[in-house]
Amino acid sequence: MEYTREIYWNIGQSLGVLLPMYLLAIAAVAFLTYQFSRRIKVYRQGQPLDRCDQWPTRLKQAIRGTLLQSRVLYQRLPGTAHALFFWGFLLLFIGTLLIFIQADLTDPLFDVRFLTGPFYLWFSLILDLAGLVAIVMLAGLLIRRTLIRPPGLDNIKDDWIIHGLLLAILISGFIIEGARMAVTELGTPLALWSPVGLLVANSLAGFEEATLRSLHQVTWWGHLLLAILFIAIIPLTKLRHLFTTSTNYFFADLGPKGMLAAIDLENEETESYGAATITDLTWKDIFDADACTSCKRCQDRCPAWATDKPLSPMKLVKQVGEIAFQQPQANLPETLERDVIWSCTTCLACQESCPAAIEHVGKIVDVRRHLVLMEGEFPGDEVTAAMEQTEVNGNPFGLAFAGRGDWAQGLALVDANTENTDILYFVGCYASFDKRNQAVAKAFVTLCAAAGIKVAILGKTEKCCGEPMRKMGNEYLYQTLARENIENIAATSAQQIVTTCPHCYNTLNKDYREFGLTLPVQHYTDFLADLIKGGQLQLQPQETRCTYHDSCYLGRHNDRYQAPRSLLTAAGAQLSEMDKHGRESFCCGAGGGRILADETIGSRISEVRAEMAAATGTGTLVSSCPFCLTMFEDGIKGADLSDQLTPLDLAELLVKRLPAA
């Protein structure tokens, strides 16, 4: 027998069949196009933003994200289920497309049929299995949403419509196949290549042929109408993410990761800074809301939400969309709520986990910029005081800038203005003025000296890098500090900058490039790891147990995970990882300028993180960030864990492993 089948079996290819079918399809596509054109007009309320540069890279990114479901698979079980459903549904779509090509193009026009022979057998088997996988995965996702119901996963009308419609399309497809096979293929070798259809056919085998043909016709037209309905409602429901999420992969920020766009403060035509209304955000900020699938991954990863703060990144993005489409004149700070805006630590956990390439942090900082630059508002008096002290003395502590280098007295430093130096150590405010972090700075300089590295510092001419001020929304103060620091760095003979602070590292290595800084910048963990690898720095390993905290600004913002761990290994440390580590590390609570603010809502993020560290039973919590170390000093005391856990910077651990003189 010939391995093939009649495409429009029991339906026919008369004009009375084809004309209404194509008219319905054209109407659905036209409706879809019209509805999306209306949504595009709403996106265009936002400010211009070029996200079509480097289009080959963007295209590859979009294809990889869509076809390989690379971002979706990040959430293991639900992500795998969604990816398998997508691949199954995609194969069914491709199969339908091939049927259309043969039945309506190649066969009537050129008398060419390719759905025959071995190709047809594999075609039938693959589509059958794809349909089965799609149904099982969709049912699993429905059970998760309706019965398991993870906390925070809200069900809306769209969810019921989409799941019901997709299940109806998939199940009716197998009923059509089973009815056809019950009449034409039962008892033939061909039936074995459609195992699910065969199962349905066997269950229908007891019916008369006339009944099976009637069932087939009714279900076929019902299946067609469901498919047409599916196309038509895409722009009106969460199904729009089929287009918007895939497109958002193309529009995703190509980096540097987490970098904010600078405000042109010298533009005299600018009447307002930051985002007060939806038109102050970019079109991408509005588009993000349509790309959001409400999967709540960002919410699950958010340290603010986890500690009972009012910020849900998912809800904030959806709110932005609601404002854009329903009340575009609304005031963003009031509608989004100030406590929500000030709760963010800019840790990037939301963006790193988002399967739709949504950018949450920039929206929040833009609203903060308006509150600070236009309304003079901060989340507390302590933040206002820190800003004022930084304006006067170049540091948030309010200590005299002339004493910024006093911590280094007695250390072998060179004068970068008159001598050649291997590195310029950008110390940062905490290592300069905070006694606890001064010990870290001294340990780093000692390690460099042991490796024969000449170190210079700016001393009293160094100012705060401005990162906490910028993330709090004070772009003016940040830019003032940045320009002063760059000018002072340029006056030295330095050829390389190293910093012990991830916030300084991120700022100098990314943000300062906009203002002309060209020197290479390294975080000290990478710098020391290179020295050990090159044989310049020798350590005497001593066995010790510890856990390591990945700083958000060293980890997620800059993907620096390996160097700190290689240093711990070189020091002889036995590392016990916390449940949340690496890319999934939990924030200390200091980012986003929160290091300057009192934490008055919910539980303290640092205490929650300290409890995670204590659960490892190692007794030592190692970090490589002065903000983190400061937060852990307070968090361990606040959680009453002082007898169980000691916070330590990595440099302090390493300096104890230097060979005895």
XYZ file of C-alpha atoms in Angstrom:
661
model
C 0.000 0.000 0.000
C 1.055 3.602 -0.508
C 2.156 5.288 2.665
C 0.073 8.464 2.593
C -3.448 9.686 3.280
C -6.081 11.872 1.698
C -5.554 15.308 3.204
C -9.136 16.528 3.148
C -10.675 13.106 3.691
C -14.419 13.296 4.322
C -14.285 17.097 3.917
C -13.466 17.624 0.264
C -11.735 20.453 -1.518
C -14.705 22.126 -3.114
C -15.069 25.876 -3.239
C -17.791 25.562 -0.621
C -15.188 24.152 1.788
C -12.081 26.114 0.902
C -13.679 29.559 0.538
C -15.175 29.835 4.057
C -12.022 28.271 5.529
C -9.734 30.859 3.936
C -12.105 33.742 4.560
C -12.201 32.862 8.254
C -8.414 32.571 8.377
C -7.900 35.887 6.593
C -10.413 37.581 8.897
C -8.630 36.222 11.981
C -5.228 37.384 10.774
C -6.636 40.784 9.826
C -8.211 41.147 13.272
C -4.938 40.119 14.924
C -3.001 42.655 12.858
C -5.455 45.433 13.629
C -5.387 44.778 17.377
C -1.590 44.696 17.468
C -1.446 47.958 15.501
C -3.552 49.550 18.235
C -1.156 48.264 20.886
C 1.839 49.580 18.958
C 0.347 53.079 19.182
C 0.352 52.703 22.970
C 3.993 51.551 22.995
C 4.879 54.677 21.044
C 3.799 56.855 23.961
C 7.212 56.066 25.418
C 10.499 57.784 24.690
C 12.621 56.641 21.716
C 15.176 53.916 22.338
C 17.386 52.267 19.742
C 17.046 48.520 20.103
C 17.616 47.622 16.453
C 21.397 48.010 16.451
C 23.588 44.911 16.043
C 20.639 43.194 14.412
C 22.504 39.958 13.521
C 23.300 39.472 17.210
C 19.757 40.385 18.174
C 18.306 38.010 15.610
C 20.413 35.134 16.912
C 19.349 36.008 20.432
C 15.688 36.001 19.440
C 15.933 32.679 17.607
C 17.827 31.071 20.478
C 15.431 32.370 23.096
C 12.335 31.376 21.127
C 13.232 28.065 19.512
C 15.566 26.737 22.200
C 13.525 28.222 25.071
C 16.840 28.995 26.754
C 15.468 31.555 29.207
C 12.315 29.563 29.914
C 14.317 26.475 30.910
C 15.984 28.466 33.685
C 13.043 27.527 35.947
C 13.596 23.813 35.980
C 10.282 21.932 36.355
C 7.686 24.488 35.155
C 10.177 25.776 32.586
C 10.769 22.295 31.191
C 7.031 21.670 30.996
C 6.478 24.949 29.150
C 9.367 24.275 26.768
C 8.122 20.759 25.965
C 4.629 22.115 25.360
C 6.013 24.834 23.115
C 8.101 22.383 21.081
C 5.147 20.025 20.745
C 2.832 22.798 19.621
C 5.495 24.137 17.260
C 5.854 20.746 15.583
C 2.083 20.546 15.167
C 2.109 24.007 13.581
C 4.879 22.966 11.201
C 2.922 19.823 10.343
C -0.188 21.876 9.606
C 1.894 24.201 7.439
C 3.254 21.257 5.434
C -0.276 19.951 4.890
C -1.362 23.369 3.627
C 1.644 23.584 1.275
C 0.870 20.210 -0.308
C -2.933 20.360 -0.325
C -3.311 23.949 -1.468
C -0.138 24.710 -3.399
C 2.138 21.952 -4.692
C -0.534 19.330 -5.382
C -3.156 21.433 -7.243
C -0.624 23.672 -8.986
C 2.259 21.289 -9.790
C 0.878 17.806 -9.088
C 3.615 17.356 -6.473
C 2.905 15.386 -3.251
C 5.704 15.019 -0.702
C 3.662 13.623 2.202
C 4.169 10.052 1.010
C 6.389 7.073 1.692
C 8.830 6.963 4.619
C 8.687 10.732 5.026
C 4.941 10.505 5.679
C 5.434 7.701 8.215
C 7.883 9.749 10.264
C 5.695 12.828 9.758
C 2.743 10.949 11.289
C 4.750 9.550 14.199
C 6.416 12.841 15.131
C 3.173 14.808 15.018
C 1.351 12.188 17.083
C 4.003 12.216 19.786
C 4.232 16.011 19.652
C 0.491 16.286 20.240
C 0.661 13.842 23.148
C 3.548 15.720 24.782
C 1.737 19.021 24.328
C -1.427 17.689 26.004
C 0.446 16.124 28.931
C 2.547 19.234 29.558
C -0.445 21.557 29.239
C -2.433 19.416 31.659
C 0.502 19.452 34.078
C 0.750 23.223 33.909
C -3.015 23.484 34.443
C -2.810 21.241 37.524
C 0.050 23.370 38.877
C -1.963 26.524 38.355
C -5.289 25.257 39.724
C -4.500 22.571 42.307
C -0.906 23.086 43.463
C -1.145 26.881 43.138
C 2.306 28.105 44.184
C 2.098 31.223 46.398
C 1.824 34.401 44.376
C 0.706 32.708 41.159
C -2.594 34.470 40.548
C -5.189 33.014 38.203
C -7.052 35.361 35.896
C -9.731 34.850 33.250
C -7.083 34.648 30.533
C -5.548 31.561 32.123
C -8.785 29.591 31.971
C -9.548 30.700 28.424
C -6.074 29.863 27.136
C -5.733 26.472 28.815
C -9.264 25.462 27.842
C -8.864 26.588 24.251
C -5.482 24.909 23.745
C -6.663 21.643 25.276
C -9.780 21.724 23.095
C -7.667 22.263 19.959
C -5.251 19.446 20.811
C -7.880 16.929 21.911
C -10.186 17.644 18.969
C -7.218 17.089 16.651
C -6.792 13.556 17.965
C -10.555 12.899 17.718
C -10.422 13.914 14.038
C -7.455 11.632 13.465
C -9.030 8.747 15.379
C -12.332 8.952 13.470
C -10.495 8.996 10.136
C -8.254 6.086 11.100
C -11.196 4.048 12.384
C -12.633 4.164 8.871
C -9.504 4.062 6.697
C -6.455 2.652 8.533
C -7.388 0.172 11.246
C -5.708 -3.161 10.556
C -3.080 -1.641 8.240
C 0.663 -1.093 8.965
C 0.096 2.633 8.470
C -1.939 2.843 11.684
C 1.079 1.882 13.807
C 2.804 5.156 12.866
C 0.064 7.162 14.598
C 0.005 5.532 18.055
C -2.183 8.104 19.819
C -4.559 8.279 16.866
C -4.642 4.469 16.861
C -5.645 4.461 20.524
C -8.526 6.835 19.763
C -9.462 4.868 16.632
C -9.706 1.620 18.610
C -11.981 3.330 21.126
C -14.259 4.422 18.243
C -14.115 1.183 16.287
C -17.558 0.019 17.451
C -19.403 2.878 15.739
C -20.931 2.713 12.270
C -19.000 4.346 9.436
C -21.742 6.946 8.929
C -21.496 7.918 12.586
C -17.701 8.159 12.379
C -17.909 10.325 9.282
C -20.406 12.649 10.985
C -18.195 12.824 14.074
C -15.196 13.566 11.881
C -16.937 16.371 9.961
C -18.411 18.067 13.013
C -15.122 17.866 14.942
C -13.101 19.010 11.906
C -15.136 22.201 11.530
C -15.156 22.712 15.300
C -11.374 22.277 15.358
C -11.029 24.821 12.553
C -13.200 27.367 14.369
C -11.194 26.862 17.571
C -7.961 27.452 15.644
C -9.434 30.598 14.075
C -10.555 31.783 17.520
C -7.073 31.076 18.872
C -5.515 33.358 16.243
C -8.076 36.106 16.793
C -7.732 36.353 20.582
C -3.916 36.379 20.656
C -3.608 40.192 20.994
C -6.494 40.344 23.483
C -5.117 37.841 26.009
C -1.836 36.666 27.541
C -1.400 34.682 24.326
C 0.065 37.875 22.887
C 3.346 36.802 24.480
C 3.710 34.403 21.537
C 4.679 37.516 19.590
C 5.775 40.000 22.246
C 8.073 37.740 24.258
C 9.769 36.413 21.155
C 10.191 39.973 19.897
C 11.450 41.082 23.302
C 14.405 38.713 22.916
C 15.352 40.746 19.859
C 14.909 44.022 21.754
C 16.798 42.840 24.856
C 19.594 44.989 26.247
C 22.909 43.802 24.810
C 24.854 45.291 27.688
C 26.887 46.142 29.535
C 24.553 44.325 31.891
C 22.581 46.513 34.278
C 24.073 49.750 32.951
C 21.793 52.762 33.233
C 21.424 55.404 30.560
C 22.962 58.698 31.631
C 20.798 61.811 31.741
C 22.006 64.799 29.764
C 21.933 67.303 32.602
C 23.343 70.065 30.394
C 20.394 70.072 27.992
C 18.705 73.402 28.708
C 15.539 72.322 26.895
C 14.838 69.555 29.385
C 12.028 70.598 31.712
C 11.792 67.437 33.800
C 14.105 64.587 34.734
C 13.193 60.999 35.453
C 9.816 59.362 34.977
C 6.747 61.163 36.300
C 4.287 59.809 33.713
C 4.230 56.923 31.292
C 5.518 59.147 28.474
C 8.754 59.656 30.416
C 9.555 55.941 30.211
C 10.799 54.358 26.982
C 8.646 52.429 24.527
C 10.521 49.291 25.654
C 9.322 49.861 29.232
C 5.728 49.758 27.999
C 6.367 46.871 25.623
C 7.793 44.859 28.532
C 4.344 44.776 30.115
C 2.924 43.021 27.034
C 5.844 40.578 26.986
C 5.247 39.626 30.634
C 3.681 36.185 31.092
C 2.942 36.662 34.826
C 5.026 33.591 35.627
C 6.166 35.314 38.874
C 9.761 34.142 38.596
C 10.943 37.710 39.214
C 8.727 37.934 42.275
C 10.011 34.622 43.609
C 13.615 35.814 43.295
C 13.086 39.335 44.642
C 14.710 39.814 48.083
C 12.367 42.704 48.836
C 9.260 40.584 48.192
C 10.767 37.671 50.143
C 11.135 39.894 53.202
C 7.605 41.302 53.113
C 8.335 44.541 51.301
C 5.565 45.795 48.971
C 7.692 45.418 45.822
C 6.705 42.706 43.356
C 8.659 43.187 40.113
C 5.950 41.282 38.251
C 3.132 43.451 39.558
C 5.113 46.627 38.924
C 5.636 45.720 35.266
C 1.979 44.804 34.847
C 0.998 48.086 36.508
C 3.113 50.023 34.036
C 1.164 48.314 31.261
C -2.185 49.092 32.878
C -1.209 52.739 33.236
C -0.079 52.947 29.598
C -3.275 51.408 28.234
C -5.852 52.710 30.710
C -4.652 55.909 32.434
C -1.629 57.375 30.602
C -1.864 60.665 32.509
C -1.429 58.975 35.876
C 1.431 60.038 38.144
C 3.868 57.106 38.298
C 5.245 57.620 41.832
C 1.736 57.856 43.257
C 0.245 55.025 41.216
C 3.150 52.628 41.627
C 3.517 53.772 45.283
C 6.648 55.181 46.830
C 7.364 52.301 49.211
C 7.405 49.998 46.186
C 9.843 52.239 44.327
C 12.218 52.651 47.286
C 12.268 48.932 48.208
C 14.352 47.788 45.221
C 17.983 46.757 45.855
C 18.772 46.703 42.088
C 20.188 43.199 42.591
C 19.096 42.121 39.047
C 17.623 38.856 40.334
C 14.347 39.770 38.614
C 15.958 40.429 35.236
C 18.283 37.417 35.358
C 15.394 35.042 36.040
C 12.866 36.607 33.652
C 12.056 34.320 30.701
C 10.749 37.290 28.709
C 13.843 39.567 28.780
C 11.988 42.232 30.774
C 14.018 45.074 32.286
C 12.608 45.954 35.691
C 15.380 47.940 37.372
C 15.638 50.812 34.883
C 11.955 51.648 35.327
C 12.366 51.879 39.083
C 15.491 54.031 38.922
C 13.825 56.374 36.409
C 10.950 56.995 38.837
C 13.467 57.510 41.647
C 15.266 60.067 39.478
C 12.096 62.090 39.192
C 11.441 61.943 42.938
C 14.987 63.050 43.744
C 15.803 65.520 40.984
C 12.389 67.152 40.612
C 10.777 66.753 44.041
C 13.818 66.515 46.313
C 12.406 63.383 47.895
C 14.361 60.498 49.464
C 13.102 57.434 51.344
C 14.248 58.851 54.688
C 16.065 61.673 56.474
C 19.131 59.453 56.853
C 19.412 59.212 53.064
C 19.010 62.967 52.673
C 21.815 63.475 55.214
C 24.085 60.998 53.411
C 23.542 62.824 50.127
C 24.337 66.190 51.684
C 27.455 64.816 53.368
C 28.637 63.339 50.088
C 28.174 66.682 48.350
C 30.351 68.402 50.957
C 32.984 65.777 51.836
C 32.827 63.242 49.013
C 31.600 60.429 51.279
C 28.245 59.554 52.906
C 29.742 59.408 56.404
C 30.353 63.135 56.530
C 33.993 62.625 57.538
C 36.639 65.047 56.356
C 37.904 64.181 52.891
C 41.440 65.048 53.986
C 41.485 61.926 56.136
C 40.402 59.556 53.380
C 43.858 57.955 53.114
C 44.692 57.859 56.834
C 43.954 54.129 57.010
C 47.046 53.456 54.846
C 49.606 55.000 57.187
C 52.584 52.677 57.580
C 51.800 50.678 54.434
C 54.215 50.565 51.495
C 52.316 52.649 48.944
C 53.729 54.649 46.043
C 52.740 58.124 44.931
C 50.941 57.700 41.600
C 51.501 61.364 40.785
C 55.322 61.091 40.881
C 56.180 57.365 40.712
C 55.340 54.464 38.435
C 52.746 52.156 39.893
C 51.458 48.719 38.919
C 47.920 49.442 40.019
C 45.828 52.302 41.286
C 43.741 50.990 44.167
C 40.356 52.740 44.131
C 39.564 52.228 47.797
C 35.926 53.304 48.086
C 34.172 54.981 50.997
C 33.740 52.012 53.316
C 37.309 50.754 53.084
C 38.497 54.353 53.584
C 36.400 55.351 56.599
C 34.724 52.291 58.159
C 37.072 50.611 60.650
C 35.771 47.125 59.891
C 36.393 47.536 56.169
C 39.713 49.308 56.657
C 41.024 45.908 57.715
C 40.047 44.589 54.292
C 41.902 47.392 52.514
C 45.028 46.733 54.577
C 44.793 43.000 53.856
C 44.562 43.652 50.112
C 47.581 45.976 50.096
C 49.531 43.408 52.130
C 48.686 40.684 49.599
C 49.827 42.941 46.752
C 53.091 43.680 48.564
C 53.677 39.955 49.009
C 53.325 39.568 45.233
C 55.695 42.450 44.514
C 52.933 44.729 43.223
C 53.364 48.484 43.567
C 50.102 50.014 44.810
C 49.011 53.636 44.753
C 45.836 55.296 46.037
C 44.260 58.656 45.298
C 43.991 59.439 48.996
C 42.197 62.686 49.742
C 41.477 63.324 46.052
C 39.343 60.169 45.796
C 35.598 60.725 46.078
C 32.716 58.307 46.447
C 32.226 56.541 43.119
C 28.620 57.779 43.234
C 26.958 54.400 42.664
C 24.633 54.446 45.713
C 23.616 58.008 44.882
C 22.863 57.122 41.274
C 20.805 54.057 42.144
C 18.872 56.167 44.639
C 18.056 58.526 41.769
C 20.527 61.350 42.405
C 21.990 61.437 38.910
C 23.314 64.977 39.373
C 25.483 64.063 42.367
C 26.663 60.878 40.678
C 27.811 62.699 37.561
C 29.585 65.356 39.612
C 31.496 62.698 41.548
C 32.248 60.686 38.427
C 33.766 63.619 36.571
C 35.925 64.603 39.559
C 37.184 61.048 40.043
C 37.994 60.605 36.359
C 39.909 63.887 36.322
C 41.930 62.856 39.384
C 42.639 59.393 37.974
C 43.835 60.920 34.706
C 46.348 63.027 36.626
C 48.184 59.894 37.825
C 50.577 57.565 36.033
C 48.255 54.602 36.658
C 47.700 52.103 33.863
C 45.253 49.850 35.712
C 42.648 50.230 38.449
C 41.763 47.596 41.055
C 39.015 47.930 43.636
C 37.839 45.810 46.545
C 34.254 47.081 46.173
C 31.997 45.462 43.519
C 29.912 48.635 43.400
C 32.992 50.728 42.618
C 34.136 48.062 40.142
C 30.813 48.019 38.321
C 30.634 51.813 38.218
C 34.196 52.481 37.085
C 34.259 49.609 34.619
C 30.911 50.436 32.988
C 29.333 53.761 33.883
C 32.514 55.840 33.918
C 33.221 54.832 30.322
C 30.509 57.290 29.253
C 32.577 60.115 30.756
C 35.914 59.118 29.307
C 37.566 56.643 31.694
C 39.620 54.244 29.555
C 41.865 52.408 32.051
C 41.183 48.696 32.598
C 39.382 48.005 35.879
C 39.453 44.760 37.881
C 37.844 43.557 41.055
C 40.435 42.367 43.521
C 39.274 38.740 43.362
C 40.106 38.557 39.649
C 43.352 40.445 40.194
C 44.574 38.151 42.987
C 43.433 35.022 41.125
C 45.598 36.124 38.185
C 48.569 36.675 40.514
C 48.224 33.197 41.969
C 47.825 31.641 38.542
C 50.941 33.484 37.344
C 52.950 32.353 40.366
C 53.473 35.874 41.718
C 51.387 35.320 44.842
C 52.123 32.292 47.019
C 49.756 31.017 49.698
C 50.099 28.341 52.350
C 46.753 26.497 52.330
C 45.120 25.908 55.697
C 42.012 23.778 55.919
C 38.931 25.662 57.033
C 35.191 25.391 56.501
C 33.217 28.330 55.195
C 30.343 29.423 53.006
C 30.611 32.159 50.390
C 28.155 34.909 49.545
C 28.043 36.087 45.936
C 27.688 39.850 45.874
C 24.945 40.924 43.471
C 27.207 43.509 41.851
C 30.100 41.102 41.409
C 27.918 38.156 40.442
C 24.739 38.960 38.554
C 25.867 42.402 37.405
C 29.273 41.183 36.176
C 29.145 37.347 36.079
C 32.212 37.032 38.326
C 31.640 33.754 40.161
C 34.720 31.614 39.600
C 37.604 33.818 40.799
C 36.480 34.058 44.459
C 35.999 30.309 44.615
C 39.393 29.638 43.054
C 40.946 31.853 45.747
C 39.132 29.933 48.471
C 40.462 26.685 47.000
C 43.986 28.096 46.905
C 43.614 29.046 50.576
C 42.607 25.478 51.482
C 39.001 26.334 52.272
C 36.315 23.684 52.208
C 33.334 25.494 50.727
C 29.754 24.634 51.650
C 27.418 26.501 49.331
C 24.192 28.027 50.555
C 21.000 26.922 48.810
C 20.905 30.295 47.066
C 24.331 30.904 45.567
C 25.973 31.824 42.279
C 23.498 33.245 39.831
C 20.684 32.580 42.298
C 22.412 34.264 45.232
C 20.210 36.131 47.701
C 20.927 39.848 48.136
C 22.462 41.274 51.337
C 20.067 44.229 51.125
C 22.590 47.005 50.504
C 22.282 47.535 46.750
C 20.280 50.231 45.021
C 21.553 52.779 47.531
C 19.772 50.888 50.317
C 23.098 50.850 52.189
C 22.255 54.477 53.020
C 18.678 53.812 54.137
C 17.088 52.323 57.228
C 15.141 49.121 56.546
C 11.804 49.746 58.257
C 9.376 47.554 56.296
C 9.174 43.783 56.701
C 12.097 41.708 57.933
C 15.724 42.650 57.336
C 17.200 41.160 54.177
C 20.628 40.833 55.808
C 19.182 38.774 58.660
C 17.473 36.411 56.236
C 20.748 35.952 54.360
C 22.652 35.426 57.625
C 20.234 32.648 58.547
C 20.891 30.984 55.182
C 24.628 31.113 55.888
C 24.214 29.788 59.424
C 22.226 26.840 58.041
C 25.406 25.556 56.332
C 26.957 24.954 59.747
C 30.374 26.194 58.640
C 30.657 29.030 61.150
C 32.266 31.458 58.673
C 30.526 33.641 56.099
C 32.986 34.912 53.478
C 32.155 37.783 51.143
C 34.115 40.080 48.844
C 32.151 43.314 49.101
C 32.314 46.025 51.793
C 28.572 46.609 51.555
C 27.895 42.922 52.123
C 30.351 42.702 55.013
C 28.750 45.717 56.680
C 25.259 44.286 56.244
C 26.309 40.890 57.592
C 27.914 42.437 60.665
C 24.505 43.946 61.471
C 22.444 41.035 60.158
C 24.227 38.408 62.236
C 23.722 40.466 65.387
C 20.098 41.180 64.508
C 19.378 37.493 63.910
C 21.180 36.601 67.167
C 23.692 34.415 65.330
C 26.928 35.893 66.708
C 27.821 32.616 68.423
C 27.237 30.627 65.210
C 28.578 32.782 62.393
C 31.521 35.097 61.789
C 31.570 37.424 58.745
C 34.885 37.692 56.941
C 36.121 39.308 53.751
C 38.002 37.052 51.359
C 41.085 39.286 51.524
C 41.196 38.806 55.304
C 41.145 35.054 54.892
C 43.861 35.111 52.219
C 46.258 37.361 54.096
C 46.382 34.782 56.892
C 47.659 32.240 54.328
C 50.728 34.233 53.362
C 53.988 32.370 54.028
C 55.718 33.438 57.235
C 58.546 35.913 56.628
